[in-house]
Short mmCIF file of C-alpha atoms in Angstrom, two decimals:
data_model
loop_
_atom_site.label_atom_id
_atom_site.label_comp_id
_atom_site.label_asym_id
_atom_site.label_seq_id
_atom_site.Cartn_x
_atom_site.Cartn_y
_atom_site.Cartn_z
CA MET A 1 83.25 -172.34 -35.43
CA ASP A 2 80.29 -174.37 -36.70
CA HIS A 3 77.98 -172.14 -34.70
CA LEU A 4 79.58 -169.03 -36.28
CA VAL A 5 79.18 -170.39 -39.84
CA CYS A 6 75.57 -171.32 -39.09
CA TYR A 7 74.91 -167.83 -37.72
CA HIS A 8 76.31 -166.14 -40.82
CA THR A 9 74.46 -168.54 -43.11
CA LYS A 10 71.17 -167.64 -41.49
CA LEU A 11 71.83 -163.90 -41.82
CA LEU A 12 73.11 -164.05 -45.41
CA PRO A 13 69.70 -163.75 -47.13
CA TYR A 14 69.01 -160.51 -45.24
CA PHE A 15 72.25 -158.73 -46.21
CA PRO A 16 71.08 -157.54 -49.68
CA LEU A 17 67.85 -156.16 -48.19
CA VAL A 18 69.69 -154.33 -45.43
CA PHE A 19 72.22 -152.98 -47.93
CA LEU A 20 69.46 -151.78 -50.29
CA ALA A 21 67.62 -150.05 -47.44
CA SER A 22 70.83 -148.27 -46.43
CA LEU A 23 71.49 -147.25 -50.02
CA VAL A 24 67.96 -145.88 -50.44
CA SER A 25 68.26 -143.97 -47.16
CA TYR A 26 71.62 -142.51 -48.23
CA PHE A 27 70.49 -141.26 -51.64
CA MET A 28 67.17 -139.96 -50.34
CA SER A 29 69.14 -137.94 -47.78
CA MET A 30 71.12 -136.42 -50.65
CA PHE A 31 67.85 -135.29 -52.30
CA LEU A 32 66.04 -133.13 -49.78
CA ASP A 33 62.67 -131.74 -50.89
CA THR A 34 61.23 -130.53 -47.57
CA ALA A 35 62.73 -128.39 -44.83
CA LYS A 36 61.72 -126.41 -41.77
CA ILE A 37 63.64 -123.22 -41.12
CA LYS A 38 63.53 -120.05 -39.06
CA VAL A 39 64.19 -116.61 -40.53
CA LYS A 40 64.70 -113.37 -38.64
CA ALA A 41 65.14 -109.97 -40.20
CA GLY A 42 67.56 -107.48 -38.68
CA LYS A 43 66.53 -105.02 -35.98
CA GLY A 44 66.71 -101.34 -36.84
CA GLY A 45 69.55 -99.34 -35.30
CA ASP A 46 68.82 -97.33 -32.15
CA GLY A 47 68.48 -93.58 -32.39
CA MET A 48 71.03 -91.51 -30.47
CA VAL A 49 70.73 -88.82 -27.84
CA ALA A 50 73.51 -86.26 -28.35
CA PHE A 51 74.01 -82.50 -28.06
CA ARG A 52 76.24 -79.98 -29.77
CA ARG A 53 79.07 -79.05 -27.45
CA GLU A 54 81.31 -76.77 -29.54
CA LYS A 55 83.16 -74.19 -27.56
CA TYR A 56 81.69 -71.16 -29.34
CA VAL A 57 78.19 -72.51 -29.97
CA PRO A 58 76.04 -71.78 -26.92
CA ASN A 59 72.84 -73.78 -26.50
CA GLY A 60 73.85 -76.01 -29.38
CA GLY A 61 70.76 -78.16 -29.17
CA PRO A 62 70.14 -81.84 -30.04
CA TRP A 63 72.43 -83.61 -32.49
CA GLY A 64 71.63 -87.32 -32.28
CA GLY A 65 70.99 -89.11 -35.58
CA ASP A 66 68.59 -91.87 -36.57
CA GLY A 67 69.46 -95.56 -36.59
CA GLY A 68 69.83 -97.47 -39.85
CA LYS A 69 67.29 -99.91 -41.27
CA GLY A 70 67.70 -103.59 -40.39
CA GLY A 71 68.42 -106.09 -43.16
CA SER A 72 65.53 -108.06 -44.69
CA VAL A 73 65.60 -111.77 -45.49
CA ILE A 74 64.98 -112.33 -49.21
CA PHE A 75 64.45 -115.62 -51.03
CA ARG A 76 65.90 -115.69 -54.54
CA VAL A 77 65.37 -118.50 -57.05
CA ASP A 78 68.58 -120.08 -58.38
CA GLU A 79 68.11 -122.45 -61.32
CA GLY A 80 71.44 -124.09 -60.45
CA LEU A 81 69.98 -125.64 -57.29
CA ARG A 82 68.11 -128.93 -57.54
CA THR A 83 67.31 -129.80 -53.90
CA LEU A 84 66.81 -128.18 -50.50
CA MET A 85 70.02 -129.82 -49.29
CA ASP A 86 71.44 -126.43 -48.22
CA PHE A 87 68.73 -126.27 -45.54
CA ARG A 88 69.51 -129.64 -43.98
CA TYR A 89 72.08 -128.37 -41.50
CA ASN A 90 71.57 -124.61 -41.77
CA ARG A 91 68.05 -124.02 -40.47
CA GLN A 92 68.34 -120.49 -39.08
CA PHE A 93 68.83 -117.39 -41.18
CA LYS A 94 69.32 -114.03 -39.50
CA ALA A 95 69.92 -110.71 -41.23
CA GLN A 96 72.19 -108.06 -39.73
CA GLU A 97 70.99 -105.21 -37.55
CA GLY A 98 71.09 -101.59 -38.65
CA GLU A 99 73.84 -99.35 -37.33
CA LYS A 100 73.07 -97.02 -34.43
CA GLY A 101 72.61 -93.30 -35.00
CA MET A 102 75.63 -91.06 -34.52
CA THR A 103 76.44 -87.55 -33.39
CA LYS A 104 76.27 -84.55 -35.72
CA GLY A 105 72.84 -85.77 -36.81
CA MET A 106 74.36 -88.59 -38.87
CA HIS A 107 72.21 -91.62 -39.71
CA GLY A 108 73.42 -95.10 -38.95
CA ARG A 109 74.19 -97.29 -41.94
CA GLY A 110 71.40 -99.61 -43.08
CA ALA A 111 72.25 -103.33 -43.01
CA GLU A 112 72.51 -105.36 -46.19
CA ASP A 113 69.68 -107.74 -46.98
CA LEU A 114 70.31 -111.44 -46.50
CA ILE A 115 69.81 -113.32 -49.78
CA VAL A 116 68.79 -116.97 -49.36
CA ARG A 117 68.95 -119.00 -52.58
CA VAL A 118 66.26 -121.62 -53.23
CA PRO A 119 65.64 -124.00 -56.17
CA GLN A 120 62.93 -123.43 -58.75
CA GLY A 121 59.60 -124.89 -57.70
CA THR A 122 59.94 -124.07 -53.98
CA THR A 123 56.70 -123.47 -52.09
CA VAL A 124 57.03 -121.46 -48.87
CA ARG A 125 54.44 -121.95 -46.11
CA ASP A 126 53.95 -120.38 -42.71
CA ALA A 127 54.70 -123.17 -40.22
CA GLU A 128 52.09 -121.93 -37.74
CA THR A 129 49.11 -121.42 -40.07
CA GLY A 130 50.06 -123.84 -42.87
CA LYS A 131 49.12 -121.15 -45.40
CA VAL A 132 51.14 -120.66 -48.59
CA ILE A 133 53.18 -117.44 -48.47
CA THR A 134 54.68 -117.68 -51.96
CA ASP A 135 55.40 -120.13 -54.77
CA LEU A 136 58.80 -119.49 -56.36
CA VAL A 137 59.08 -120.84 -59.91
CA GLU A 138 60.88 -118.26 -62.10
CA ASN A 139 64.67 -118.10 -62.23
CA GLY A 140 65.85 -114.96 -60.42
CA GLN A 141 62.45 -114.40 -58.78
CA GLU A 142 62.74 -112.69 -55.39
CA PHE A 143 60.42 -112.49 -52.39
CA VAL A 144 60.93 -110.56 -49.16
CA ILE A 145 60.06 -113.20 -46.60
CA ALA A 146 60.95 -111.13 -43.49
CA LYS A 147 61.16 -107.33 -43.48
CA GLY A 148 63.88 -105.52 -41.58
CA GLY A 149 62.92 -103.13 -38.79
CA ARG A 150 63.14 -99.38 -39.32
CA GLY A 151 65.75 -97.42 -37.44
CA GLY A 152 64.85 -95.56 -34.27
CA ARG A 153 64.74 -91.77 -34.38
CA GLY A 154 67.46 -89.70 -32.69
CA ASN A 155 66.73 -86.81 -30.36
CA ILE A 156 67.19 -84.29 -33.19
CA ARG A 157 63.78 -85.49 -34.41
CA PHE A 158 61.97 -84.62 -31.20
CA ALA A 159 63.05 -80.99 -30.85
CA THR A 160 60.11 -78.56 -30.50
CA PRO A 161 59.82 -74.91 -29.48
CA LYS A 162 58.59 -76.07 -26.07
CA ASN A 163 61.35 -78.65 -25.70
CA PRO A 164 64.36 -77.50 -27.76
CA ALA A 165 66.77 -79.96 -26.10
CA PRO A 166 64.93 -83.31 -25.77
CA GLY A 167 66.65 -86.26 -24.15
CA ILE A 168 64.47 -88.65 -26.10
CA SER A 169 65.40 -91.28 -28.70
CA GLU A 170 63.81 -94.42 -30.06
CA ILE A 171 65.07 -97.97 -30.01
CA GLY A 172 65.17 -99.60 -33.43
CA GLU A 173 62.11 -101.57 -34.54
CA PRO A 174 62.52 -105.38 -34.32
CA GLY A 175 62.73 -107.26 -37.61
CA GLU A 176 60.10 -109.80 -38.60
CA GLU A 177 60.61 -113.34 -37.37
CA ARG A 178 59.02 -116.40 -38.98
CA GLN A 179 58.94 -120.18 -38.81
CA LEU A 180 58.71 -121.55 -42.35
CA GLU A 181 58.14 -124.83 -44.15
CA LEU A 182 59.81 -125.22 -47.55
CA GLU A 183 58.57 -127.78 -50.04
CA LEU A 184 60.21 -128.46 -53.39
CA LYS A 185 58.03 -129.63 -56.26
CA VAL A 186 60.17 -130.37 -59.31
CA LEU A 187 59.46 -128.22 -62.37
CA ALA A 188 58.70 -130.48 -65.34
CA ASP A 189 56.20 -130.39 -68.21
CA VAL A 190 55.82 -134.17 -68.31
CA GLY A 191 55.93 -136.74 -65.51
CA LEU A 192 56.67 -140.44 -65.96
CA VAL A 193 54.67 -142.55 -63.51
CA GLY A 194 54.21 -146.27 -63.11
CA PHE A 195 55.12 -149.30 -61.03
CA PRO A 196 58.79 -150.05 -60.31
CA SER A 197 60.74 -151.75 -63.14
CA VAL A 198 58.28 -150.81 -65.91
CA GLY A 199 61.07 -149.03 -67.80
CA LYS A 200 60.66 -145.36 -66.87
CA SER A 201 64.38 -144.73 -66.33
CA THR A 202 65.27 -146.53 -69.57
CA LEU A 203 62.72 -144.43 -71.45
CA LEU A 204 64.13 -141.20 -69.98
CA SER A 205 67.69 -142.21 -70.89
CA VAL A 206 66.62 -142.91 -74.49
CA ILE A 207 64.58 -139.75 -75.18
CA THR A 208 66.87 -137.31 -73.31
CA SER A 209 70.53 -136.85 -72.40
CA ALA A 210 69.82 -137.75 -68.78
CA LYS A 211 71.74 -140.66 -67.28
CA PRO A 212 69.45 -142.12 -64.60
CA LYS A 213 70.47 -145.24 -62.73
CA ILE A 214 69.05 -148.36 -64.41
CA GLY A 215 68.92 -151.77 -62.74
CA ALA A 216 66.97 -155.01 -62.75
CA TYR A 217 65.47 -154.49 -59.30
CA HIS A 218 62.69 -152.43 -57.76
CA PHE A 219 63.19 -148.82 -56.69
CA THR A 220 66.28 -148.32 -58.83
CA THR A 221 65.15 -144.70 -59.08
CA ILE A 222 65.01 -143.18 -55.60
CA VAL A 223 65.26 -139.51 -56.55
CA PRO A 224 63.48 -137.62 -59.36
CA ASN A 225 65.54 -137.40 -62.56
CA LEU A 226 65.05 -134.59 -65.07
CA GLY A 227 65.81 -134.47 -68.78
CA MET A 228 65.04 -132.25 -71.78
CA VAL A 229 63.37 -133.72 -74.87
CA ARG A 230 63.70 -132.16 -78.32
CA THR A 231 61.42 -133.59 -80.99
CA LYS A 232 62.23 -133.74 -84.71
CA SER A 233 59.74 -130.93 -85.32
CA GLY A 234 61.77 -128.67 -83.00
CA GLU A 235 59.51 -128.76 -79.92
CA SER A 236 61.16 -129.17 -76.52
CA PHE A 237 59.88 -129.98 -73.05
CA ALA A 238 61.14 -131.16 -69.66
CA VAL A 239 60.47 -134.73 -68.49
CA ALA A 240 60.73 -135.99 -64.90
CA ASP A 241 61.24 -139.67 -64.14
CA LEU A 242 59.57 -140.05 -60.76
CA PRO A 243 60.39 -142.91 -58.35
CA GLY A 244 58.19 -145.98 -58.75
CA LEU A 245 54.81 -145.95 -57.11
CA ILE A 246 53.14 -149.01 -55.68
CA GLU A 247 49.70 -149.74 -54.31
CA GLY A 248 49.23 -147.91 -51.02
CA ALA A 249 51.81 -145.21 -51.82
CA SER A 250 49.37 -142.44 -50.86
CA GLN A 251 49.22 -144.00 -47.36
CA GLY A 252 53.01 -144.29 -47.07
CA VAL A 253 53.73 -147.73 -48.57
CA GLY A 254 57.03 -148.12 -50.46
CA LEU A 255 58.55 -144.70 -51.04
CA GLY A 256 55.14 -143.40 -50.01
CA THR A 257 54.26 -139.79 -50.66
CA GLN A 258 57.95 -138.84 -50.69
CA PHE A 259 57.85 -138.00 -54.40
CA LEU A 260 54.15 -137.82 -55.25
CA ARG A 261 54.36 -134.05 -54.73
CA HIS A 262 56.63 -133.73 -57.76
CA ILE A 263 53.83 -134.84 -60.11
CA GLU A 264 51.74 -131.81 -59.14
CA ARG A 265 53.56 -129.32 -61.40
CA THR A 266 53.41 -131.51 -64.51
CA ARG A 267 50.93 -130.69 -67.28
CA VAL A 268 50.90 -134.12 -68.92
CA ILE A 269 51.38 -137.55 -67.33
CA LEU A 270 52.97 -140.41 -69.25
CA HIS A 271 51.66 -143.55 -67.58
CA VAL A 272 54.26 -146.25 -68.32
CA ILE A 273 52.99 -149.85 -68.18
CA ASP A 274 54.93 -153.09 -68.56
CA MET A 275 52.79 -154.69 -71.25
CA SER A 276 54.85 -157.89 -71.18
CA ALA A 277 53.61 -158.59 -67.63
CA SER A 278 57.09 -159.93 -66.92
CA GLU A 279 56.55 -159.77 -63.16
CA GLY A 280 53.24 -161.64 -63.23
CA ARG A 281 51.03 -158.56 -62.70
CA ASP A 282 48.06 -157.69 -64.89
CA PRO A 283 48.81 -154.49 -66.93
CA TYR A 284 45.27 -153.15 -66.56
CA GLU A 285 45.25 -153.70 -62.80
CA ASP A 286 48.58 -151.81 -62.62
CA TYR A 287 47.00 -148.94 -64.55
CA VAL A 288 44.00 -148.77 -62.21
CA ALA A 289 46.14 -149.10 -59.05
CA ILE A 290 48.45 -146.20 -59.98
CA ASN A 291 45.53 -143.95 -60.90
CA ASN A 292 43.90 -144.75 -57.58
CA GLU A 293 47.07 -143.67 -55.76
CA LEU A 294 47.25 -140.40 -57.73
CA GLU A 295 43.60 -139.69 -56.97
CA ALA A 296 43.98 -140.55 -53.28
CA TYR A 297 46.99 -138.24 -52.96
CA ASN A 298 45.44 -135.28 -54.78
CA LEU A 299 42.16 -135.43 -56.68
CA ARG A 300 43.32 -132.59 -58.95
CA LEU A 301 46.03 -134.82 -60.43
CA MET A 302 43.28 -136.62 -62.34
CA GLU A 303 42.59 -133.36 -64.22
CA ARG A 304 45.89 -133.76 -66.02
CA PRO A 305 45.74 -135.56 -69.37
CA GLN A 306 47.40 -138.97 -69.46
CA ILE A 307 49.07 -140.80 -72.30
CA ILE A 308 49.38 -144.54 -71.77
CA VAL A 309 52.83 -145.81 -72.73
CA ALA A 310 52.64 -149.54 -73.44
CA ASN A 311 56.31 -150.42 -72.90
CA LYS A 312 58.32 -153.59 -73.60
CA MET A 313 56.35 -154.42 -76.77
CA ASP A 314 59.38 -156.36 -78.07
CA MET A 315 58.73 -159.03 -75.42
CA PRO A 316 56.66 -162.21 -75.96
CA GLU A 317 52.92 -161.99 -75.23
CA SER A 318 52.99 -158.17 -75.22
CA GLU A 319 50.70 -157.92 -78.25
CA GLU A 320 48.12 -160.21 -76.66
CA ASN A 321 48.30 -158.33 -73.37
CA LEU A 322 47.88 -154.98 -75.17
CA LYS A 323 44.76 -156.23 -76.96
CA GLU A 324 43.29 -157.44 -73.67
CA PHE A 325 44.28 -154.16 -71.99
CA LYS A 326 42.42 -152.10 -74.60
CA GLU A 327 39.31 -154.25 -74.21
CA LYS A 328 39.28 -153.81 -70.42
CA LEU A 329 39.94 -150.10 -70.77
CA ALA A 330 37.05 -149.61 -73.20
CA ALA A 331 34.72 -151.72 -71.06
CA ASN A 332 35.35 -149.62 -67.96
CA TYR A 333 35.09 -146.19 -69.61
CA ASP A 334 31.86 -144.26 -69.96
CA GLU A 335 30.73 -144.07 -73.58
CA PHE A 336 30.77 -140.27 -73.38
CA ASP A 337 34.35 -140.12 -72.07
CA GLU A 338 37.30 -139.91 -74.42
CA LEU A 339 39.68 -142.84 -74.07
CA PRO A 340 43.30 -141.92 -73.32
CA MET A 341 45.83 -142.27 -76.12
CA ILE A 342 47.89 -145.49 -76.10
CA PHE A 343 51.34 -145.66 -77.67
CA PRO A 344 53.03 -149.08 -77.96
CA ILE A 345 56.80 -148.64 -77.61
CA SER A 346 59.99 -150.45 -76.81
CA SER A 347 62.56 -148.29 -75.05
CA LEU A 348 65.33 -150.87 -75.54
CA ALA A 349 64.59 -151.36 -79.26
CA HIS A 350 63.88 -147.62 -79.77
CA GLN A 351 60.50 -148.43 -81.34
CA GLY A 352 57.50 -146.05 -81.39
CA LEU A 353 59.29 -143.24 -79.55
CA GLU A 354 58.99 -140.57 -82.24
CA ASN A 355 55.18 -140.80 -82.41
CA LEU A 356 54.95 -140.72 -78.61
CA LEU A 357 57.08 -137.59 -78.30
CA GLU A 358 55.28 -135.72 -81.09
CA ALA A 359 51.89 -136.51 -79.53
CA THR A 360 53.15 -135.37 -76.12
CA ALA A 361 54.42 -132.07 -77.58
CA GLU A 362 51.08 -131.45 -79.32
CA LEU A 363 49.18 -132.12 -76.11
CA LEU A 364 51.43 -129.75 -74.15
CA ASP A 365 50.71 -126.96 -76.66
CA LYS A 366 47.01 -127.24 -75.84
CA MET A 367 47.45 -127.36 -72.07
CA ASP A 368 47.67 -124.32 -69.83
CA GLU A 369 49.55 -124.27 -66.54
CA PHE A 370 47.67 -125.93 -63.70
CA LEU A 371 47.23 -123.75 -60.61
CA LEU A 372 48.63 -125.65 -57.67
CA TYR A 373 46.94 -123.58 -55.00
CA ASP A 374 43.58 -121.88 -54.59
CA GLU A 375 43.42 -118.30 -53.36
CA SER A 376 42.12 -119.61 -50.04
CA GLU A 377 45.41 -121.48 -49.52
CA PHE A 378 47.51 -118.30 -49.68
CA GLN A 379 48.27 -116.25 -46.62
CA GLU A 380 47.27 -112.62 -46.95
CA GLU A 381 50.35 -110.43 -46.79
CA GLU A 382 50.04 -107.05 -45.13
CA VAL A 383 51.02 -104.24 -47.45
CA TYR A 384 49.87 -101.30 -45.34
CA TYR A 385 52.05 -100.67 -42.30
CA GLY A 386 49.91 -97.99 -40.65
CA PHE A 387 47.09 -98.65 -38.24
CA ASP A 388 43.45 -99.03 -39.19
CA ALA A 389 41.30 -96.55 -37.30
CA ASP A 390 38.44 -99.05 -37.14
CA GLU A 391 40.51 -101.65 -35.33
CA PRO A 392 41.16 -101.33 -31.55
CA GLU A 393 44.65 -100.06 -30.78
CA PHE A 394 44.95 -102.23 -27.68
CA ASP A 395 43.30 -105.04 -25.73
CA ILE A 396 42.92 -105.40 -21.98
CA ASN A 397 42.77 -108.80 -20.29
CA ARG A 398 42.99 -110.03 -16.71
CA ASP A 399 45.65 -112.55 -15.69
CA ASP A 400 45.23 -115.30 -13.07
CA ASP A 401 47.22 -113.25 -10.54
CA ALA A 402 44.72 -110.34 -10.96
CA SER A 403 47.20 -108.22 -12.94
CA TRP A 404 46.07 -106.36 -16.06
CA ILE A 405 47.51 -107.43 -19.42
CA LEU A 406 47.85 -104.85 -22.21
CA SER A 407 48.36 -106.06 -25.77
CA GLY A 408 47.96 -104.81 -29.33
CA GLU A 409 50.17 -104.24 -32.35
CA LYS A 410 50.50 -100.45 -32.04
CA LEU A 411 50.89 -100.49 -28.27
CA GLU A 412 53.51 -103.25 -28.33
CA ARG A 413 55.45 -101.50 -31.08
CA LEU A 414 55.53 -98.26 -29.09
CA PHE A 415 56.68 -100.20 -26.05
CA THR A 416 59.42 -102.03 -27.96
CA MET A 417 60.80 -98.81 -29.43
CA THR A 418 60.80 -96.89 -26.14
CA ASN A 419 64.16 -96.33 -24.45
CA PHE A 420 63.37 -97.00 -20.80
CA ASP A 421 66.87 -95.95 -19.73
CA ARG A 422 65.84 -92.31 -20.16
CA ASP A 423 63.20 -90.67 -18.00
CA GLU A 424 61.99 -88.40 -20.80
CA SER A 425 61.33 -91.42 -23.03
CA VAL A 426 59.39 -93.14 -20.25
CA MET A 427 57.27 -90.02 -19.70
CA LYS A 428 56.63 -89.77 -23.44
CA PHE A 429 55.46 -93.42 -23.48
CA ALA A 430 53.11 -92.70 -20.56
CA ARG A 431 51.63 -89.73 -22.45
CA GLN A 432 51.17 -91.91 -25.53
CA LEU A 433 49.27 -94.52 -23.51
CA ARG A 434 47.08 -91.81 -22.03
CA GLY A 435 46.45 -90.39 -25.51
CA MET A 436 45.39 -93.84 -26.76
CA GLY A 437 42.84 -94.05 -23.96
CA VAL A 438 44.54 -96.81 -21.98
CA ASP A 439 44.14 -95.07 -18.62
CA GLU A 440 40.40 -94.48 -19.11
CA ALA A 441 39.85 -98.02 -20.34
CA LEU A 442 41.62 -99.49 -17.29
CA ARG A 443 39.50 -97.37 -14.94
CA ALA A 444 36.35 -98.46 -16.77
CA ARG A 445 37.37 -102.12 -16.31
CA GLY A 446 37.82 -101.59 -12.55
CA ALA A 447 41.56 -100.98 -12.21
CA LYS A 448 42.53 -99.44 -8.88
CA ASP A 449 45.51 -97.50 -7.62
CA GLY A 450 48.46 -99.86 -7.13
CA ASP A 451 47.21 -102.61 -9.46
CA ILE A 452 49.90 -104.32 -11.55
CA VAL A 453 49.75 -103.66 -15.29
CA ARG A 454 51.83 -105.83 -17.61
CA ILE A 455 53.01 -105.34 -21.19
CA GLY A 456 54.90 -108.45 -22.23
CA LYS A 457 57.39 -109.07 -19.42
CA PHE A 458 57.41 -105.41 -18.30
CA GLU A 459 55.37 -104.55 -15.20
CA PHE A 460 54.35 -101.22 -13.69
CA GLU A 461 51.82 -99.95 -11.15
CA PHE A 462 48.60 -98.28 -12.16
CA VAL A 463 48.24 -94.80 -10.67
CA ASP A 464 44.68 -93.53 -10.54
#
């Protein structure tokens, strides 16, 4: 029994730390701001081979209709969403396929598009290239992230005077398939930054209707909190209380870079400093350390104007510390640079808040939106779906087993949409390859009769 009591006594000091870590992990899991997903648009419906067979209609001819268009995957911004939590367990989104063509020349029904709702401020990247595909910030904004395949043509489309009854149809075009990375960057005009326990959450609760968690321990705020401010002059703006940063955050210390991304959309930064130095830190050193972390994370964050909020001015020694802070600030600024504005306040005593908010609103009026991404960071989206005459229609390579490998967008699309269950379709595909110059190119590369030619997983023999 004594051993058991001793064991528990030794572990007791670690219980609060373990509990806090579990709590942080739990709440951070409830606020998800990154996700990796897979989207796949619907395949187009297959075209149909059919013929008129009415009793009194001789030589009725082809009657197979076209397949319907496959459904596209569309992202739509929903201002009611605040996190990417919906993507935590559902990581695959697949639109429906188009309906197959029918007899009597009837088209198959096109599939409905799949609408995927995302929160405002969601950046979508291609997981393979890392390039930005789109940045979704406006409520109701839509973006087609994966286009549905077109329906295959029925045999009614291939009738000619030379071949009035073709047994040819197309398979529906495959829909686009993509691996994506989603990243949420909270939309806010103003961001509150600073060390833990400097009073950011208290300030937000006083100037807005938000009810953030407030406690006398570090990392009370573990998810971004948003609130709307309305000044006495009628101006309004959104403020985000961002989880406390500490030295080394840009390298992963503390909450690390988990929430640094949310500062990127802000136009003005309110740098909150505990001027009472209640935790034994020097206010100016805190100011420098946080700015170093912002700069290390993203140099462009330093382009945003900062207002220094000297908080807890109702505490002893705050006035002396503020005077010393101003002296150090002036001594370390270039004489040609404009010193940032400093507003002494007390969130608890509601002192100095009105002047701070009015100055923030005035500064916001002068500031334009900051562009988060350069043009070079965006992935070029193809708008033209034809084929450029200047670009080669196919490539020929040699595999290790001496087989010939054919590839190319146009060639692979023709292959995918060919119905190999019908001899006429196979012959048509062979004529298309010959018309593209594939046969001549293979001969020029040294292909001989009986050599294996491969398109994807499909193999056939080359006949000279």
